Short mmCIF file of C-alpha atoms and ligand atoms in Angstrom, two decimals:
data_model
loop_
_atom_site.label_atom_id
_atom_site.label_comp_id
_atom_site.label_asym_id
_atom_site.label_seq_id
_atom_site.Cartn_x
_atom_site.Cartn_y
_atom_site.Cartn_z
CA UNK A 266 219.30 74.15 197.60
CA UNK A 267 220.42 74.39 194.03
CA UNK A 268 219.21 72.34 191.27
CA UNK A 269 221.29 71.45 188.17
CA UNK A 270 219.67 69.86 185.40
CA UNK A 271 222.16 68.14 183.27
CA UNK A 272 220.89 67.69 179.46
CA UNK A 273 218.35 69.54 178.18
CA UNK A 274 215.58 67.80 176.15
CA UNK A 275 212.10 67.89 176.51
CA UNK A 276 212.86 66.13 179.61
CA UNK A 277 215.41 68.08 180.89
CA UNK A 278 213.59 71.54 179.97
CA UNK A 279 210.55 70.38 181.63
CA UNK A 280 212.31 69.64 184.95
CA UNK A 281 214.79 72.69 185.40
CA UNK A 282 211.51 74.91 184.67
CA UNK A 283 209.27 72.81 187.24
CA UNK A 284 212.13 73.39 189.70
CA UNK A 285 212.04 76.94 189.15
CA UNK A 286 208.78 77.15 189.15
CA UNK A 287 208.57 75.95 192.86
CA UNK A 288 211.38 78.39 193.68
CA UNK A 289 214.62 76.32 193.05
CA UNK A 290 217.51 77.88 191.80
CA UNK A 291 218.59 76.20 188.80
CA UNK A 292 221.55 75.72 186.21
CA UNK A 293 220.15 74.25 183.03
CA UNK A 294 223.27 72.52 181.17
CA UNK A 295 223.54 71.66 177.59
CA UNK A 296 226.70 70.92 175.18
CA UNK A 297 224.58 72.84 172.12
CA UNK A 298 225.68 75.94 172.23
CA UNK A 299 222.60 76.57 170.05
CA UNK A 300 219.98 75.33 172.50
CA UNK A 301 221.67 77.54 175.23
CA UNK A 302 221.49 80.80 173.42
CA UNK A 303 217.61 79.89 171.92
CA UNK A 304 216.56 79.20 175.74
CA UNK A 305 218.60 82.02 177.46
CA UNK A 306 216.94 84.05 174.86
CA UNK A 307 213.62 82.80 175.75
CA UNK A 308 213.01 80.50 172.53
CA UNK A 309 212.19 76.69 172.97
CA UNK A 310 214.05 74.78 170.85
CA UNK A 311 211.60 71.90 170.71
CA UNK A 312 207.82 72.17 170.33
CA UNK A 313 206.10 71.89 173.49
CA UNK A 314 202.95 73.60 174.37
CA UNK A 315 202.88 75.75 177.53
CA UNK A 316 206.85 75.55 178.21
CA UNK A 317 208.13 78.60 175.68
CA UNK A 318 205.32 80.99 177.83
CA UNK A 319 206.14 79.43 181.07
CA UNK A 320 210.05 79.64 180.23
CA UNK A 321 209.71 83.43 179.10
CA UNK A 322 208.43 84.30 182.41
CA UNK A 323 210.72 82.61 184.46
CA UNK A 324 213.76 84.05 183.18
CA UNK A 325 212.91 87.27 184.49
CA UNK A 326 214.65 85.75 187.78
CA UNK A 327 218.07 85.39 187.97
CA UNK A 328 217.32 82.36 189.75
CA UNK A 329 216.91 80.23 186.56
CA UNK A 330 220.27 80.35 184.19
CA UNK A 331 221.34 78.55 181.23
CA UNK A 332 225.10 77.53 180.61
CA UNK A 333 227.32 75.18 178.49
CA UNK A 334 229.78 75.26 181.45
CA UNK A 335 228.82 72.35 183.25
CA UNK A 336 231.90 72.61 185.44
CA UNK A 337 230.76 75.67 186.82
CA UNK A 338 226.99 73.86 187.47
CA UNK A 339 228.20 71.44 188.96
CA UNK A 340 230.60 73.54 191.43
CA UNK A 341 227.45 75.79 192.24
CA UNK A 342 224.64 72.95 192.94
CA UNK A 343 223.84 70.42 195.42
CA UNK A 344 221.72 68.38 193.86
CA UNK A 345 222.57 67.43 189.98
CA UNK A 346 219.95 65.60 187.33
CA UNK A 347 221.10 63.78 184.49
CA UNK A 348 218.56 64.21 182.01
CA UNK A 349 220.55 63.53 178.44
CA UNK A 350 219.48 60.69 176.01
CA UNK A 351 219.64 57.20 175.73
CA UNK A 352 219.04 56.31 172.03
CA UNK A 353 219.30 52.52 171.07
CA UNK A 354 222.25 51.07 170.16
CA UNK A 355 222.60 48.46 166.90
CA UNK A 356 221.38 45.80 169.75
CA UNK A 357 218.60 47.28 170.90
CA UNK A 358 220.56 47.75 174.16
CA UNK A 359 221.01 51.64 175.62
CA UNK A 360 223.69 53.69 175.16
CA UNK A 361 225.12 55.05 177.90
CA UNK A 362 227.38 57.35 176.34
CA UNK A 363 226.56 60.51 177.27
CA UNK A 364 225.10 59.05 181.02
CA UNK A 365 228.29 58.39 181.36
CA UNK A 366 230.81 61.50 180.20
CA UNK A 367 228.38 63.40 182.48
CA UNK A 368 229.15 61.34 185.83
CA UNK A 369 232.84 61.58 184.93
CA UNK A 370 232.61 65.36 184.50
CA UNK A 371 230.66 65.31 188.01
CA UNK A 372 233.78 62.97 189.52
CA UNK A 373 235.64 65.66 187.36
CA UNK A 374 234.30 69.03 188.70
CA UNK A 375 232.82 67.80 192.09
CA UNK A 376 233.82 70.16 194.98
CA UNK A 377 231.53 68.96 197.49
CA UNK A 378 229.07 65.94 198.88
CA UNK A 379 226.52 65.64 196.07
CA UNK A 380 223.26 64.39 195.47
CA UNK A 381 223.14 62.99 191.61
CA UNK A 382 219.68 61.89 190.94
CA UNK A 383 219.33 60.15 187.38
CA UNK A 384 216.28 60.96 185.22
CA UNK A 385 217.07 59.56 182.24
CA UNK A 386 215.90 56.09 181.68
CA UNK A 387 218.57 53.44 181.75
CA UNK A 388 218.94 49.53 182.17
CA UNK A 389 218.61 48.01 185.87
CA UNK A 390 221.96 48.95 187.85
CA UNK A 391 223.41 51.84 185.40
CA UNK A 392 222.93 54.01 188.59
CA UNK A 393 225.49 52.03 190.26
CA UNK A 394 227.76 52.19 187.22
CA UNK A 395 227.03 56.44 187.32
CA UNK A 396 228.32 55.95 191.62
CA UNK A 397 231.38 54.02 189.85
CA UNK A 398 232.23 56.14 187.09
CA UNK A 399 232.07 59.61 189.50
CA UNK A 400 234.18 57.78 192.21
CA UNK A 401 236.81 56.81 189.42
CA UNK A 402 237.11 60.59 188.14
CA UNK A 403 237.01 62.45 191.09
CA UNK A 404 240.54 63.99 192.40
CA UNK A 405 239.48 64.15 195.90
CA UNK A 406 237.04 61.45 198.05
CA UNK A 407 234.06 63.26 198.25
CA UNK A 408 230.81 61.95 199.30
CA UNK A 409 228.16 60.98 196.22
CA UNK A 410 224.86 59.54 196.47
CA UNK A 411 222.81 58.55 193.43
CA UNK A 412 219.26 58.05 193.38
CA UNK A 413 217.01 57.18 190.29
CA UNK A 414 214.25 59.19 189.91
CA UNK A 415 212.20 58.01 186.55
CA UNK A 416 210.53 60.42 184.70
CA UNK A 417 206.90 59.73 183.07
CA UNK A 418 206.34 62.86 180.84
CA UNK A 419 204.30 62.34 177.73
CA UNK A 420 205.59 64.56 174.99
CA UNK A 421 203.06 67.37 174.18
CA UNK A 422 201.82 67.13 177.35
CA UNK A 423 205.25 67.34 179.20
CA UNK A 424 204.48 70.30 181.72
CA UNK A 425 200.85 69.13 182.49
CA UNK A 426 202.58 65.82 183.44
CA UNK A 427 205.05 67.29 185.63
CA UNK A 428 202.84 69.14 187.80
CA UNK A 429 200.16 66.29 187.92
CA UNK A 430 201.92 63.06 188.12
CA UNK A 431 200.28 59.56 189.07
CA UNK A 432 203.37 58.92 190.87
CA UNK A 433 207.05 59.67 192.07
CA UNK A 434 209.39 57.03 192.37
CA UNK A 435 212.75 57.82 193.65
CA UNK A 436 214.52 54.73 193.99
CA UNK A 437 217.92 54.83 196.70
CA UNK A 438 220.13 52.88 198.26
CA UNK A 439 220.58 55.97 201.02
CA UNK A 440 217.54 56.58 202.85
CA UNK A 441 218.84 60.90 203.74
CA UNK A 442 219.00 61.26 199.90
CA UNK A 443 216.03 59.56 199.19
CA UNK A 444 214.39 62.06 201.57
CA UNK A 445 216.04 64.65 200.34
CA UNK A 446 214.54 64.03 196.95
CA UNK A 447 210.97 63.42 198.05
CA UNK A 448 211.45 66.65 199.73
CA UNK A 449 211.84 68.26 196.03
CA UNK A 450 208.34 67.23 195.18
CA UNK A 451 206.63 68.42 198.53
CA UNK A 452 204.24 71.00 196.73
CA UNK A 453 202.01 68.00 194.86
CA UNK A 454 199.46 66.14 196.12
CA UNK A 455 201.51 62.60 194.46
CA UNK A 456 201.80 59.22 195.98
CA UNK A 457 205.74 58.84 196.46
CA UNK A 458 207.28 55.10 196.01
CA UNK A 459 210.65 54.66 198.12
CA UNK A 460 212.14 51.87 196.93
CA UNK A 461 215.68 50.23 195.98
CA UNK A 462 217.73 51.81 193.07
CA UNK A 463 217.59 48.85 190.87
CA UNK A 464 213.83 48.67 191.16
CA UNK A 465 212.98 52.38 190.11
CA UNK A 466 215.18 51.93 187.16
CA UNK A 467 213.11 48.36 186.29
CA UNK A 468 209.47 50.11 187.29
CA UNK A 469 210.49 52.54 184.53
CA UNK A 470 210.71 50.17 181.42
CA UNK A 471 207.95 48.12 182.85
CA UNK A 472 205.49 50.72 182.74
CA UNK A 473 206.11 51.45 179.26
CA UNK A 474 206.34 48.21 177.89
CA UNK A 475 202.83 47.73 179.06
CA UNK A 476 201.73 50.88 177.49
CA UNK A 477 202.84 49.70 174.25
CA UNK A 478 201.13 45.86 175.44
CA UNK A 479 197.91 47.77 175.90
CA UNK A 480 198.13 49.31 172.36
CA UNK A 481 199.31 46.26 170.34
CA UNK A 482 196.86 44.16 172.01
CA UNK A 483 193.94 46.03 170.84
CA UNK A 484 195.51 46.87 167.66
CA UNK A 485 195.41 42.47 167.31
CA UNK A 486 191.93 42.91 168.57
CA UNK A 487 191.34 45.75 166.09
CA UNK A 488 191.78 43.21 163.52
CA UNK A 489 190.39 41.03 164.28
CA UNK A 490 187.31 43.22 164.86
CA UNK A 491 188.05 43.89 161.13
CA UNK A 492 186.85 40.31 160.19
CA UNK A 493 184.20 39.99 162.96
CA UNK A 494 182.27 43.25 161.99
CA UNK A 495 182.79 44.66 165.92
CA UNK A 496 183.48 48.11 166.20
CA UNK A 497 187.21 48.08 168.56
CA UNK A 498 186.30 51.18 170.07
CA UNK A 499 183.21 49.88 171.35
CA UNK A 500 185.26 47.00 172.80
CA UNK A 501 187.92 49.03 174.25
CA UNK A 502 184.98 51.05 175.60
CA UNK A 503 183.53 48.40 177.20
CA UNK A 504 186.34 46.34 178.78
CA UNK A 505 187.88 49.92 179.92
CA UNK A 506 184.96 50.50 182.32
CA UNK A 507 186.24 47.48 183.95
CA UNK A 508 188.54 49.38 186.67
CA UNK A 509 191.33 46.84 186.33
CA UNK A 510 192.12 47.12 182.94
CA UNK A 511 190.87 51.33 182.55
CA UNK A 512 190.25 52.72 178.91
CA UNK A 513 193.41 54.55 178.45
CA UNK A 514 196.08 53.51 175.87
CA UNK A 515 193.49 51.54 174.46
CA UNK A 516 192.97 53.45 171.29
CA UNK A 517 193.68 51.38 168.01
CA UNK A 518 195.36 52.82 165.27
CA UNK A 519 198.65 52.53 163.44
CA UNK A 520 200.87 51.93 166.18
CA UNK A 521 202.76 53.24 168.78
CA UNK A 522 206.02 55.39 167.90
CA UNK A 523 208.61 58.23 169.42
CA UNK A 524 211.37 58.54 171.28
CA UNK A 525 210.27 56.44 174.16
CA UNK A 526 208.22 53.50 173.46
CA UNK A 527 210.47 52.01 170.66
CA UNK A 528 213.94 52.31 172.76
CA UNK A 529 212.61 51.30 176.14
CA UNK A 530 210.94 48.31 174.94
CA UNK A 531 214.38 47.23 173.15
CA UNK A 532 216.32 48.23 176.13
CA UNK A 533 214.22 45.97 178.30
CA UNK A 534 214.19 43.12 175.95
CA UNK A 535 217.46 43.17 175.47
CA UNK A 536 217.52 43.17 179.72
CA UNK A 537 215.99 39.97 179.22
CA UNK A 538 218.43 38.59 176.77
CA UNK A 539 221.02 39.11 178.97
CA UNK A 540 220.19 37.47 181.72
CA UNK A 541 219.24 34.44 179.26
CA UNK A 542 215.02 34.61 179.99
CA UNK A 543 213.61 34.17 176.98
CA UNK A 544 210.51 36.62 177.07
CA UNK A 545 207.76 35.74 174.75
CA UNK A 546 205.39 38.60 175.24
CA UNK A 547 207.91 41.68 174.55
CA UNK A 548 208.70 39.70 170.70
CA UNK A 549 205.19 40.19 170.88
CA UNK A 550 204.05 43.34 171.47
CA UNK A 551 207.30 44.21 168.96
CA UNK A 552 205.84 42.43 166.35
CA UNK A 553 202.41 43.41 166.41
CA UNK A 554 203.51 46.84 165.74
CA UNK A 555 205.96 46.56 162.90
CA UNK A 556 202.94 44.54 161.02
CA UNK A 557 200.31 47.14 161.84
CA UNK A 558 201.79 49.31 159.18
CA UNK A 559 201.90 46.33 156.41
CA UNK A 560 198.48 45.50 157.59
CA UNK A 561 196.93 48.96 156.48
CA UNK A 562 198.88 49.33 153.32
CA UNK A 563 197.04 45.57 152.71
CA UNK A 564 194.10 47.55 152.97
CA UNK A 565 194.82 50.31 151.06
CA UNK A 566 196.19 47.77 148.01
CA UNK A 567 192.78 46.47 148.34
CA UNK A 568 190.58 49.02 148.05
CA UNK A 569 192.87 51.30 145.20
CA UNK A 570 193.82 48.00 143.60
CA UNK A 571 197.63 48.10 143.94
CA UNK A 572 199.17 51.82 144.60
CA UNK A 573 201.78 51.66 142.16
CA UNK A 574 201.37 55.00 140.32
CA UNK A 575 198.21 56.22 143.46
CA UNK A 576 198.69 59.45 145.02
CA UNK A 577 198.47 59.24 147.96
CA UNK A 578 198.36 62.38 150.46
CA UNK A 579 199.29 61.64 154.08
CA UNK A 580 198.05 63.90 157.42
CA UNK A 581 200.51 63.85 160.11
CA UNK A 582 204.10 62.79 160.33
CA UNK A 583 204.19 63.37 164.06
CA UNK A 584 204.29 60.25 166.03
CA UNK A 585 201.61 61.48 168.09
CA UNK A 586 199.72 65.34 167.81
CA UNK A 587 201.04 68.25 169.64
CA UNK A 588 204.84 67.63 169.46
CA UNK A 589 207.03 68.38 166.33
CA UNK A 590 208.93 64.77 167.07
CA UNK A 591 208.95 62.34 164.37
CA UNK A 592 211.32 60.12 165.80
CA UNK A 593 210.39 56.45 165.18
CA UNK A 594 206.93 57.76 164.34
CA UNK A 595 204.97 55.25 162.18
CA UNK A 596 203.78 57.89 159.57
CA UNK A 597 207.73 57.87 158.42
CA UNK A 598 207.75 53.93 157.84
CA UNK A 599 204.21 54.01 155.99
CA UNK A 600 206.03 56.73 153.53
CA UNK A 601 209.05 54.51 153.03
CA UNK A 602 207.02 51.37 152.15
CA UNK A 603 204.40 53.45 150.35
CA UNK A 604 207.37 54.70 148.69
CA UNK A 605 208.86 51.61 147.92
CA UNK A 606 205.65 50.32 146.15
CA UNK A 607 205.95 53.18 143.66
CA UNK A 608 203.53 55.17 145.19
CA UNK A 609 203.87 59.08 144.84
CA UNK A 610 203.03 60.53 147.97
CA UNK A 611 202.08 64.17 149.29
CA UNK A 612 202.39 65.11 153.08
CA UNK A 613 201.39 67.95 155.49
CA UNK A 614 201.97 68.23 159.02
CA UNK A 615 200.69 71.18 160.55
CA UNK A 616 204.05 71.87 163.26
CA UNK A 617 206.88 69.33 162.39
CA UNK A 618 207.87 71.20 158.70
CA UNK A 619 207.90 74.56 160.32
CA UNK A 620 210.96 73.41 163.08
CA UNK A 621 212.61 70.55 160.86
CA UNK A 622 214.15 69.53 157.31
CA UNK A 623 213.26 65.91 156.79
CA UNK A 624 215.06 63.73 154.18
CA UNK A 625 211.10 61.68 152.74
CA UNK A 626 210.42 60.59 149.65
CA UNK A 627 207.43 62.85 149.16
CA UNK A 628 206.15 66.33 148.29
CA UNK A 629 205.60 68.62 151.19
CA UNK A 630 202.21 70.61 150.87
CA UNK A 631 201.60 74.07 152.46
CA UNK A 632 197.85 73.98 151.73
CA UNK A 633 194.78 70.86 151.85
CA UNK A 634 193.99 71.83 148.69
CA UNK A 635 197.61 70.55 147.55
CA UNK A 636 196.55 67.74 149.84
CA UNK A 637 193.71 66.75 148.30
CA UNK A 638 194.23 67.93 144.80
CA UNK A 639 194.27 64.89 142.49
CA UNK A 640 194.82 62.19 145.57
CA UNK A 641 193.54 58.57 145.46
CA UNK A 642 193.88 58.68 149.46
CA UNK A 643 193.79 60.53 152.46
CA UNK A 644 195.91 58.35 155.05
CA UNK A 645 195.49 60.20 158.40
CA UNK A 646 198.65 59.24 160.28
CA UNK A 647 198.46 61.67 163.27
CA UNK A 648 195.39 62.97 165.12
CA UNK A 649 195.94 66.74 165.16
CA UNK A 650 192.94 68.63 166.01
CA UNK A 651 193.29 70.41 162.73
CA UNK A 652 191.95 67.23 160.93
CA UNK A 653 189.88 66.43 162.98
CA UNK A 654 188.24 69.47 162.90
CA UNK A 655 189.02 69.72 159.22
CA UNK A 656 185.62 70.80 157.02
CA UNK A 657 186.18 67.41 154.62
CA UNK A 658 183.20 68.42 152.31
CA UNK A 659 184.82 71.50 150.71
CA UNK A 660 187.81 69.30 149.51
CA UNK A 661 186.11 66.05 148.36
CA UNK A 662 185.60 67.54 144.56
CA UNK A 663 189.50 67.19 144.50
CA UNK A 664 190.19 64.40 145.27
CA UNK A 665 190.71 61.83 142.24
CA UNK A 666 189.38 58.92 144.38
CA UNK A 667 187.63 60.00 147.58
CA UNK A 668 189.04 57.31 149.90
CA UNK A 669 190.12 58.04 153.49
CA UNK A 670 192.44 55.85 155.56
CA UNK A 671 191.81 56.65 159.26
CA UNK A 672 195.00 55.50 160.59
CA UNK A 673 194.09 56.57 164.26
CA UNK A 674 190.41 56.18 164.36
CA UNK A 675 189.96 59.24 165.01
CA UNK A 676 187.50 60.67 162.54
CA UNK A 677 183.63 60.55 162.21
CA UNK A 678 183.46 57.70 159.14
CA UNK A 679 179.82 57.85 159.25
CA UNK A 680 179.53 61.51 158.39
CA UNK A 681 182.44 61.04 156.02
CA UNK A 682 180.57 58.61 154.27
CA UNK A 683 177.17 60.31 153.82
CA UNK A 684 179.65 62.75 152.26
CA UNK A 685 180.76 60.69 149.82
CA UNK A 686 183.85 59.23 150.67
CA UNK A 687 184.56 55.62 150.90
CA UNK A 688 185.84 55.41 155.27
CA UNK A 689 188.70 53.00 156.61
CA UNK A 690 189.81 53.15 159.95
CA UNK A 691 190.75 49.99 161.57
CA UNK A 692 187.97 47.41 163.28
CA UNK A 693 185.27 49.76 162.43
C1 LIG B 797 205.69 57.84 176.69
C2 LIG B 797 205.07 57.55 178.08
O1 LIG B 797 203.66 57.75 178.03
C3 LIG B 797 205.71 58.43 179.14
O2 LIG B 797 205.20 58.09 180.41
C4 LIG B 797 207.21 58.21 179.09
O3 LIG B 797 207.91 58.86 180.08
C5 LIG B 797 207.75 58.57 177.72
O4 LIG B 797 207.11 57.72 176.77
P1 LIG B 797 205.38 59.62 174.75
O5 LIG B 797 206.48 58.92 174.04
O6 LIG B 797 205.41 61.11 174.79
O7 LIG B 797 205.31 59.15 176.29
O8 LIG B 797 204.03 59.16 174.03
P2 LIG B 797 202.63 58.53 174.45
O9 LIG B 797 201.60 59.57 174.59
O10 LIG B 797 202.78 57.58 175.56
O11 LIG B 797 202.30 57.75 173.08
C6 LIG B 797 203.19 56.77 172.54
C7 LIG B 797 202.70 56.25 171.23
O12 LIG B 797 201.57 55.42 171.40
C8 LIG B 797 202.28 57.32 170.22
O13 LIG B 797 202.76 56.94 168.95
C9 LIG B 797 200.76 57.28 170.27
O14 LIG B 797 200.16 57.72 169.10
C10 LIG B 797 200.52 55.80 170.52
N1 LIG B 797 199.24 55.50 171.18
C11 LIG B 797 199.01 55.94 172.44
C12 LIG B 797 198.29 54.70 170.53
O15 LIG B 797 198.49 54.28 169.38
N2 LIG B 797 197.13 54.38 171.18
C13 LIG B 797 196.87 54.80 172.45
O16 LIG B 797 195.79 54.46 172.98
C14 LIG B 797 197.84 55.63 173.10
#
């Protein structure tokens, strides 16, 4: 059998190398001519630990290619996944765009019964719509089955996710494809969900809509833990241990960002709008995390007395550590309000400068001591190891004002404080 993997993102990448990796041949596509040469050449063109090493050694096979010619993919494979984006539109609705140019090339270019098995996550019935738009491009009647098979990587820990999942759901309409799907995944030990088309497309949005539920509801709680003198992470300890509600994604902090949460959770509101249900917990969950932001800056007016004119140095401007992705990452909206408060503001990230050129309001430093040199605040925005790790008592003399703002609870505020710094990190 041979795999195509259509689009290649973080998504994408992962899948044609977990394909390979249990001895697939495979036909990565892309329409960036850039990407293509960077990963034929053995060069990742996103930041994902593990992959580059794990891509290096699999192109010593001439079983894994890379190609911009997706006409000659999809002549060559059986099975074809459509991996490529779905950014928001002005609505909040997905756009479909590129979902759909690749089905029509597939109608296009298809020589042969296919198996197209969508990845990417889209609205309830967009696989039918893919099943519509091949049929109405293809020159000859060809048999086409699509299946939806929802992926549940977490950037940064993309690969690890891939070859451990909780669960595969492959949702079909054709019971032979569906098979022939689950058969792709025989090498884990993974419960498999069969189910209807429709319902592995919904089971996608509703699992990460109640990721981001689980965060904005203790980041409320966090609050109010902020008034009550509670430590959150004590709560979240203790009503984690109870099985049904589990600790994860129970960690309060500034809010949840990227490339997922945001979109998906507009996409399925928006689901809702259309069919005229008016849901009241997805406003919500929405609104929870666009005030988390205002709700630190509160605290940081209050404890600098205004910023107008404060330096303030920010750590992180990845939406979450180990990925160079700063797409809707909450780091970027603290800068532009900070900003817009008159503010001047420093920022380091330890990966995300290195791979892009970002158009923010604020000086980029190379070193802490540029971070801390002269700064009012530290406002830790991401939890990278590095400052965690970081030895805080050889920069404190800096600083003009030693105040930290743990924006993802993730330091030791104690310690910091026998050290001399005045500690804030939310509902502790
Ligand atoms: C998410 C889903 O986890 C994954 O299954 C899906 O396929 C893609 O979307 P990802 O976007 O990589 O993955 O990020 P994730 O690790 O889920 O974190 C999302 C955001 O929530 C980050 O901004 C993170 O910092 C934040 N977060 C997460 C918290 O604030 N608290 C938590 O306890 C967990």
């Amino acid at each position: 059998m041979k795999i195509a993997v259509i689009g290649l993102g973080y998504v994408g990448i992962t899948t044609a190398l977990f394909f390979h990796h249990f001895h697939y041949d495979v036909i990565g596509v892309d329409i960036d001519s850039k990407k293509i040469t960077q990963l034929c050449s053995g060069k990742l063109p996103i930041y994902e630990p593990e992959l580059e090493a794990l891509l290096q050694k699999q192109l010593t096979k001439p079983s894994l290619t890379f190609t911009m010619d997706i006409k000659q993919a999809i002549k060559k494979a059986n099975i074809l996944f459509i991996t490529v984006g779905t950014p928001s539109n002005k609505d909040g609705s997905a756009n479909l765009s590129h979902v759909k140019e690749v089905a029509q090339s597939i109608g296009r270019y298809q020589n042969g019964d296919k198996i197209v098995v969508v990845k990417s996550t889209v609205p309830v019935h967009t696989c039918e719509k893919v099943r519509d738009w091949i049929i109405q491009s293809q020159t000859q009647p060809y048999a086409v089955e699509v299946v939806s098979n929802p992926e549940f990587l977490r950037e940064g820990t993309a690969l690890y996710d891939a070859m451990h999942p909780d669960r595969i759901i492959i949702g079909a309409e054709n019971a032979q494809a569906a098979e022939v799907v689950k058969s792709l995944y025989s090498s884990l030990n993974a419960p498999i969900l069969i189910t209807r088309l429709r319902t592995a497309e919904l089971i996608k949005y509703t699992a990460n809509a109640f990721l981001a539920l689980k965060i904005s509801y203790i980041n409320e709680i966090a609050r109010l833990c902020d008034t009550l003198g509670v430590d959150v992470d004590e709560v979240a300890e203790g009503i984690g241990l109870d099985q049904r509600i589990g600790r994860s994604f129970l960690k309060a902090g500034i809010g949840w960002g990227g490339s997922c949460f945001p979109k998906d959770v507009s996409s399925l509101w928006h689901l809702f709008k259309s069919k005229q249900i008016q849901s009241k917990i997805i406003p919500a969950l929405v609104d929870v995390n666009e005030t988390q932001v205002d709700y630190y800056i509160k605290q940081l007016e209050k404890r600098l007395h205004g910023v107008n004119g404060k330096t303030i140095s920010i750590l992180g401007i990845a939406f979450k550590p180990n990925t160079d992705d700063t797409r809707d990452s909450p780091a970027i909206r603290v800068i532009q309000k900070l900003h817009r408060k008159q503010a001047l503001l420093k920022v380091y990230d330890p990966i995300v400068f290195k791979h892009h050129q970002l158009s923010i309001p604020a000086t980029i430093c190379q070193t802490m001591d540029e971070v801390f040199n002269n700064s009012d605040c530290i406002f830790l925005l991401t939890d990278w190891n590095e400052f965690i790790q970081l030895d805080w008592n050889a920069y404190i003399h800096l600083m003009r004002t030693p105040f930290i703002i743990d924006g993802r609870n993730a330091l030791d505020g104690p310690s910091l404080q026998q050290m001399g710094y005045m500690y804030y990190g939310i509902g502790k």
